[in-house]
XYZ file of C-alpha atoms in Angstrom:
426
model
C -38.780 66.680 131.668
C -42.209 65.870 130.235
C -44.521 66.704 133.169
C -47.574 65.175 131.458
C -46.250 61.785 130.478
C -43.103 61.508 132.574
C -39.572 60.835 131.387
C -37.677 62.992 128.953
C -39.470 65.419 126.665
C -39.656 64.772 122.881
C -37.132 67.530 122.266
C -34.553 65.665 124.333
C -34.849 62.683 121.981
C -33.421 64.754 119.120
C -29.885 64.104 118.050
C -27.112 66.596 118.565
C -26.807 67.057 114.794
C -30.518 67.997 114.522
C -30.157 70.539 117.325
C -27.119 72.074 115.642
C -28.989 72.282 112.300
C -31.858 74.179 113.928
C -29.437 76.641 115.472
C -27.858 77.344 112.086
C -31.300 77.880 110.458
C -32.188 80.301 113.237
C -29.073 82.325 112.448
C -30.004 82.321 108.741
C -33.546 83.512 109.510
C -32.189 86.371 111.626
C -29.900 87.373 108.770
C -32.825 87.393 106.287
C -34.863 89.625 108.555
C -31.995 92.096 108.664
C -31.790 92.077 104.852
C -35.536 92.725 104.510
C -35.368 95.754 106.763
C -32.319 97.047 104.895
C -34.197 96.659 101.555
C -37.231 98.613 102.756
C -35.003 101.472 103.964
C -32.975 101.677 100.749
C -32.866 105.046 99.005
C -32.780 105.063 95.174
C -31.360 101.570 95.056
C -28.649 102.326 97.719
C -28.633 100.388 100.960
C -27.905 102.438 104.059
C -26.190 101.134 107.150
C -27.152 101.864 110.720
C -24.695 104.736 110.896
C -25.563 106.317 107.541
C -22.653 104.964 105.471
C -23.385 103.415 102.106
C -21.742 100.239 100.780
C -21.784 98.594 97.410
C -24.171 95.726 96.734
C -22.201 92.579 96.012
C -22.666 91.020 92.580
C -25.456 88.462 92.317
C -25.508 85.437 90.065
C -26.910 86.257 86.589
C -26.269 90.016 86.758
C -24.138 91.901 84.236
C -21.133 93.631 85.719
C -20.049 97.108 84.946
C -16.667 97.787 83.464
C -15.132 100.481 85.709
C -12.622 101.575 83.138
C -15.027 101.784 80.139
C -18.029 103.104 82.056
C -20.560 100.782 80.335
C -21.486 97.130 80.170
C -21.185 94.877 77.208
C -24.953 94.730 76.600
C -25.244 98.489 76.304
C -27.840 98.809 79.123
C -27.857 101.623 81.605
C -26.846 100.737 85.136
C -27.072 102.514 88.406
C -24.565 102.379 91.176
C -25.600 100.699 94.397
C -23.698 100.150 97.585
C -23.781 97.319 100.125
C -22.678 97.169 103.730
C -19.743 94.854 104.337
C -18.376 95.456 107.799
C -17.020 93.583 110.782
C -16.934 94.501 114.440
C -13.566 96.273 114.347
C -12.969 97.963 111.013
C -14.878 99.042 107.929
C -13.822 97.950 104.493
C -13.622 100.593 101.791
C -16.631 100.247 99.390
C -16.172 98.482 96.102
C -18.436 99.710 93.293
C -20.475 97.454 91.109
C -23.189 98.330 88.570
C -26.507 96.639 87.877
C -29.331 97.377 85.356
C -31.648 100.152 86.526
C -34.792 98.181 86.119
C -37.353 96.526 88.290
C -36.876 93.392 86.249
C -33.163 93.347 86.859
C -31.620 90.288 88.450
C -30.776 92.335 91.476
C -34.426 93.112 92.174
C -35.349 89.556 91.551
C -32.734 88.351 93.977
C -33.760 90.881 96.583
C -37.351 89.778 96.311
C -36.148 86.224 96.571
C -35.021 86.973 100.093
C -38.658 86.845 101.148
C -39.044 83.243 100.119
C -40.234 80.859 102.744
C -37.213 78.622 102.248
C -34.703 80.644 104.259
C -31.900 78.202 103.546
C -32.281 78.407 99.745
C -32.621 82.211 99.727
C -29.491 82.805 101.769
C -27.575 80.172 99.850
C -28.102 82.100 96.583
C -26.675 85.347 97.952
C -23.156 85.754 96.487
C -20.110 86.409 98.637
C -18.259 89.659 98.082
C -14.884 87.985 97.657
C -13.205 91.292 96.841
C -14.114 92.722 100.235
C -12.964 89.555 101.952
C -9.618 89.718 100.185
C -9.209 93.330 101.236
C -9.932 92.349 104.818
C -7.307 89.605 104.699
C -4.800 92.031 103.213
C -5.309 94.417 106.094
C -5.083 91.543 108.562
C -1.789 90.353 107.149
C -0.526 93.936 106.886
C -1.161 94.403 110.595
C 0.773 91.234 111.430
C 3.581 92.178 109.086
C 3.826 95.554 110.752
C 3.941 93.857 114.158
C 6.709 91.466 113.144
C 8.655 94.249 111.473
C 8.595 96.257 114.692
C 9.382 93.174 116.766
C 12.348 92.032 114.709
C 13.545 95.587 114.251
C 13.780 95.924 118.015
C 15.234 92.412 118.352
C 17.982 92.887 115.805
C 18.700 96.364 117.136
C 19.443 94.892 120.558
C 21.414 92.038 118.993
C 23.468 94.526 117.017
C 24.190 96.519 120.172
C 25.248 93.361 121.987
C 27.428 92.321 119.058
C 29.090 95.733 118.904
C 29.725 95.652 122.659
C 31.266 92.183 122.369
C 33.446 93.222 119.452
C 34.553 96.282 121.359
C 35.501 94.130 124.349
C 37.397 91.753 122.054
C 39.241 94.681 120.509
C 40.216 95.920 123.948
C 41.426 92.459 124.963
C 43.395 92.110 121.750
C 44.926 95.514 122.385
C 46.204 94.531 125.844
C 47.119 90.950 124.783
C 44.497 89.168 126.907
C 43.011 87.262 123.971
C 46.404 86.100 122.752
C 47.292 84.912 126.231
C 44.040 82.980 126.526
C 44.528 81.424 123.109
C 48.050 80.342 123.970
C 46.823 78.973 127.286
C 44.077 76.969 125.554
C 46.587 75.520 123.134
C 48.847 74.558 126.002
C 46.072 72.958 128.044
C 46.357 69.461 126.459
C 50.126 69.589 126.808
C 49.894 70.710 130.427
C 47.345 67.989 131.201
C 49.606 65.362 129.643
C 52.602 66.655 131.571
C 50.619 66.559 134.809
C 49.615 62.932 134.223
C 53.166 61.936 133.357
C 54.484 63.886 136.341
C 52.046 62.123 138.632
C 53.179 58.683 137.470
C 56.820 59.683 137.761
C 56.254 60.949 141.281
C 54.497 57.754 142.306
C 57.332 55.685 140.872
C 60.414 57.714 141.780
C 59.485 59.912 144.736
C 61.849 57.860 146.914
C 64.767 59.172 144.860
C 63.915 62.627 146.186
C 63.122 61.835 149.803
C 65.654 59.093 150.613
C 68.749 61.395 150.335
C 66.950 63.935 152.498
C 66.019 61.357 155.125
C 69.640 60.183 155.220
C 70.442 63.401 157.077
C 67.291 63.500 159.205
C 67.471 61.684 162.524
C 64.876 58.925 162.770
C 62.191 59.459 165.368
C 63.103 56.733 167.837
C 60.966 58.047 170.648
C 64.083 58.408 172.787
C 66.523 61.195 173.519
C 69.884 61.202 171.810
C 71.771 61.366 175.120
C 70.576 57.909 176.172
C 72.318 56.430 173.128
C 75.525 58.449 173.283
C 75.982 57.689 176.996
C 76.643 54.008 176.332
C 80.159 52.993 177.414
C 81.362 50.321 174.977
C 83.704 48.862 177.591
C 81.012 48.218 180.155
C 78.345 45.580 179.800
C 75.221 46.761 181.534
C 71.802 45.275 182.076
C 69.282 46.260 179.412
C 65.685 45.423 178.646
C 64.973 41.991 177.167
C 63.525 43.532 173.988
C 65.900 42.923 171.031
C 67.061 46.243 169.569
C 69.689 47.680 167.231
C 71.307 50.992 168.295
C 73.593 53.189 166.159
C 74.420 56.383 168.109
C 75.976 58.241 165.140
C 72.747 57.920 163.112
C 70.468 58.199 166.177
C 68.950 54.805 165.331
C 67.199 52.750 167.996
C 65.011 50.144 166.304
C 63.485 46.725 167.147
C 65.179 43.622 165.714
C 63.443 40.387 164.698
C 65.719 37.402 165.357
C 65.381 33.737 164.347
C 62.925 34.157 161.436
C 62.800 32.394 158.073
C 64.265 34.156 155.049
C 60.814 34.335 153.446
C 59.517 36.403 156.370
C 62.269 39.001 156.366
C 60.458 41.507 154.089
C 57.383 41.472 156.293
C 59.475 41.786 159.474
C 61.191 44.893 158.058
C 57.814 46.662 158.111
C 58.140 46.611 161.912
C 61.834 47.436 162.276
C 64.912 45.494 161.077
C 65.308 41.715 160.756
C 67.961 38.989 160.855
C 68.756 37.526 157.420
C 69.991 34.070 158.418
C 71.434 31.782 155.730
C 73.676 28.716 156.051
C 77.183 29.881 156.944
C 75.945 33.306 158.135
C 73.384 32.585 160.824
C 75.204 33.396 164.084
C 73.365 35.017 166.987
C 74.686 37.973 169.025
C 77.823 36.926 170.995
C 78.418 33.796 168.903
C 81.411 33.125 166.681
C 80.334 33.728 163.123
C 78.487 36.342 161.106
C 75.259 37.934 162.374
C 73.395 39.530 159.400
C 70.734 42.208 159.947
C 68.805 43.856 157.082
C 66.782 47.066 156.900
C 65.210 49.440 154.330
C 66.971 52.563 153.084
C 64.098 53.995 151.006
C 60.385 53.715 150.342
C 57.506 55.622 148.829
C 56.632 58.743 150.777
C 52.986 57.676 150.877
C 53.885 54.257 152.339
C 52.585 53.538 155.839
C 55.788 51.744 156.899
C 57.438 53.935 159.580
C 60.800 52.170 159.071
C 61.139 52.632 155.293
C 64.082 55.082 155.732
C 65.682 53.497 158.811
C 68.977 52.576 157.071
C 69.067 55.540 154.651
C 72.049 57.057 156.526
C 74.072 53.854 156.636
C 76.517 55.244 154.045
C 77.596 57.875 156.559
C 79.180 55.288 158.870
C 82.964 55.116 158.964
C 85.475 52.628 160.310
C 85.572 52.793 164.110
C 81.922 53.828 164.565
C 80.100 51.834 167.246
C 77.000 49.699 166.811
C 75.017 48.101 169.644
C 72.737 45.078 169.687
C 70.504 44.293 172.699
C 69.740 40.614 172.980
C 68.551 38.510 175.966
C 69.013 41.514 178.273
C 72.668 41.877 177.213
C 74.101 44.733 175.174
C 76.666 43.662 172.589
C 79.006 46.312 171.210
C 80.475 46.169 167.681
C 83.052 48.388 165.983
C 82.824 48.970 162.242
C 85.704 47.554 160.215
C 84.714 47.913 156.519
C 81.957 48.602 153.981
C 81.400 47.289 150.463
C 78.822 47.293 147.662
C 77.801 43.992 146.056
C 75.175 42.589 143.704
C 71.831 41.658 145.308
C 72.380 37.933 144.588
C 75.977 37.864 145.880
C 75.018 36.174 149.143
C 78.436 34.515 149.189
C 79.840 37.811 150.444
C 78.078 37.107 153.724
C 79.595 33.659 154.174
C 83.212 33.579 155.262
C 85.380 31.866 157.904
C 86.024 33.815 161.122
C 86.948 33.133 164.716
C 85.192 36.286 165.996
C 81.617 37.351 166.548
C 80.877 39.544 163.527
C 77.977 41.768 162.535
C 76.903 42.676 158.961
C 74.251 45.297 158.193
C 72.530 45.138 154.789
C 70.618 47.847 152.935
C 69.948 48.947 149.343
C 72.083 51.443 147.439
C 72.080 53.920 145.668
C 69.483 55.633 147.791
C 65.986 55.322 146.413
C 66.770 52.180 144.391
C 67.314 48.466 144.924
C 70.076 48.116 142.354
C 72.922 47.117 144.717
C 73.465 46.151 148.359
C 75.597 48.024 150.874
C 77.327 45.780 153.450
C 78.607 47.319 156.727
C 80.849 44.893 158.591
C 81.650 45.273 162.340
C 83.553 43.213 164.932
C 82.313 42.549 168.472
C 84.393 44.271 171.133
C 82.138 43.829 174.148
C 81.501 41.707 176.106
C 84.772 39.878 175.979
C 84.796 36.498 174.311
C 87.197 33.585 173.866
C 87.649 32.240 170.399
C 89.973 29.317 171.198
C 90.769 29.219 167.512
C 87.441 27.649 166.775
C 85.525 28.720 163.674
C 81.972 27.948 162.649
C 81.534 25.260 160.075
C 81.138 26.715 156.577
C 79.021 24.469 154.351
C 80.721 23.590 151.079
C 77.441 23.675 149.145
C 75.029 25.997 150.927
C 71.353 25.355 150.248
C 71.134 28.426 148.029
C 70.471 28.930 144.335
C 71.162 31.744 141.922
C 67.702 33.234 142.551
C 68.428 33.805 146.242
C 68.882 37.523 146.843
C 69.462 39.761 149.796
C 66.409 41.656 151.089
C 65.421 44.741 149.067
C 63.516 47.947 149.607
C 59.739 48.108 149.381
C 58.341 47.572 145.860
C 57.798 50.743 143.829
C 54.443 51.882 142.420
C 54.729 50.031 139.115
C 56.295 46.999 140.788
C 53.246 46.733 143.027
C 50.962 46.934 139.979
C 53.018 44.337 138.125
C 53.003 42.028 141.137
C 49.258 42.362 141.675
C 48.584 41.490 138.010
C 51.128 38.734 137.403
C 51.767 37.622 140.969
C 55.468 38.463 140.804
C-alpha cells in the first residue's frame, strides 16, 4: 500500500510480464558478478573454481579454435590452454580443452572485459554456450536411465522366465499323467454335452409320462382311506353310503370322486378333480338305469403336473373279467362285475352305443400308458342292487348328434402340445 497517497503503490501497477523481466535481469546481474570475481582470481589465464578444480573456457564468438590433433591453429599463432568451470549441483563434467591466442588483444580478453559492460543483458547474451559439455551431460543422463531400465527389465524378464519355466514344468507333469489330454477331451465334448443336455431336457418334458405311468400302474393311489374299507364291501348287500358320488375299485385301491351330469365339453376339466361321466346320446344312463353309464379318467400325465388324479386309471389294464367295481350315487352303492375289455380308436364313440336291457358300466382311459393313441374300454354289468329289465331297452338314436371330430376324453396335453395350443389356440 502507498501510505503517503493511499491506494496501491506504483510497483503494484506493473504488469506481471514486467515483474518477470526484472527477475530475469536480476539473475543475469548475479551471474555477471560471479564471472567478474572468477576473472580476477584467474591464474595465468586459467579460471579456478571454488574447490580448486580447473575447467576449460568455452569458445567465444570470433576466437580461433585449436586443432587438438595437429597442436596448432590455422593462423599459426601461439595459444595457451585455459579451463572453464561447467558444473551442476550433482556431478562434474570432465573438462574439454580449447585454445585461444595468448595475447591481451585476443578475443577472449575482449569478451571477458565485455562482461563489465553496463548492459548486463547484452554482455551475458554474447557469452557462448559450451554445447559439448551439455551434450556430455545429456549422455550421462541418458546412460543413467538406460542402466536403470536395463536393471529393471533384466529383473522383470528374469521373473517372467522363471514363471514360464514353472508353468511349462507343470504342463509337462500334467501331460505325463494325462491330465491335459483329459481336459482337452472334456473341452471338446462340452458343446456336445450341452446339446445333449438341452435335447434331454426337452425329451423329458415331452415324454416323462412314458417313464412314470407304467410305474404308477403298480403303485396304489393315495385315496386317503385304508384298503380294508374297500375290500370289506359285500357285493350282495346294498348298504347305506355317503351321498358323495364316488367310484371304487378294490383291486386297484381306487376310491375317487365322480362328476355326474356334466356336458361333454367340461369332461377334461372335471377329470382334474377326479373322474367324470362322458354322456353322449345312446350312452348316457345313470347308475341303476338300463343302458350304458360311461365314466372317463386319466391314465398318465406329466410328472410336474399339479393334477393329483393324472395317474388314477393307469392300472386299469390289470383288471380281469369278474373283478368288482362300485359306484356310490344318491347314497346307494351300485356293484358292477367286469365282463370284457377292448381297445378302440379315440373317435370310435360308436363302441359306447349299443342296445342292452341291463344297467351297464364302461370305464374309459388312454392306452398305451403315457400316450393318448388309443382308448381302453372296460365293460361291467350291474349285479347289485337287483333290478327288473322287463325286456325294455333304452332308445338308441339312429343318427346320434355326433360328428367325426367327436373323440373320447384323452390324457392331459404334453409339453409341446401345451405350447402348440397356447400359440395356435388348438
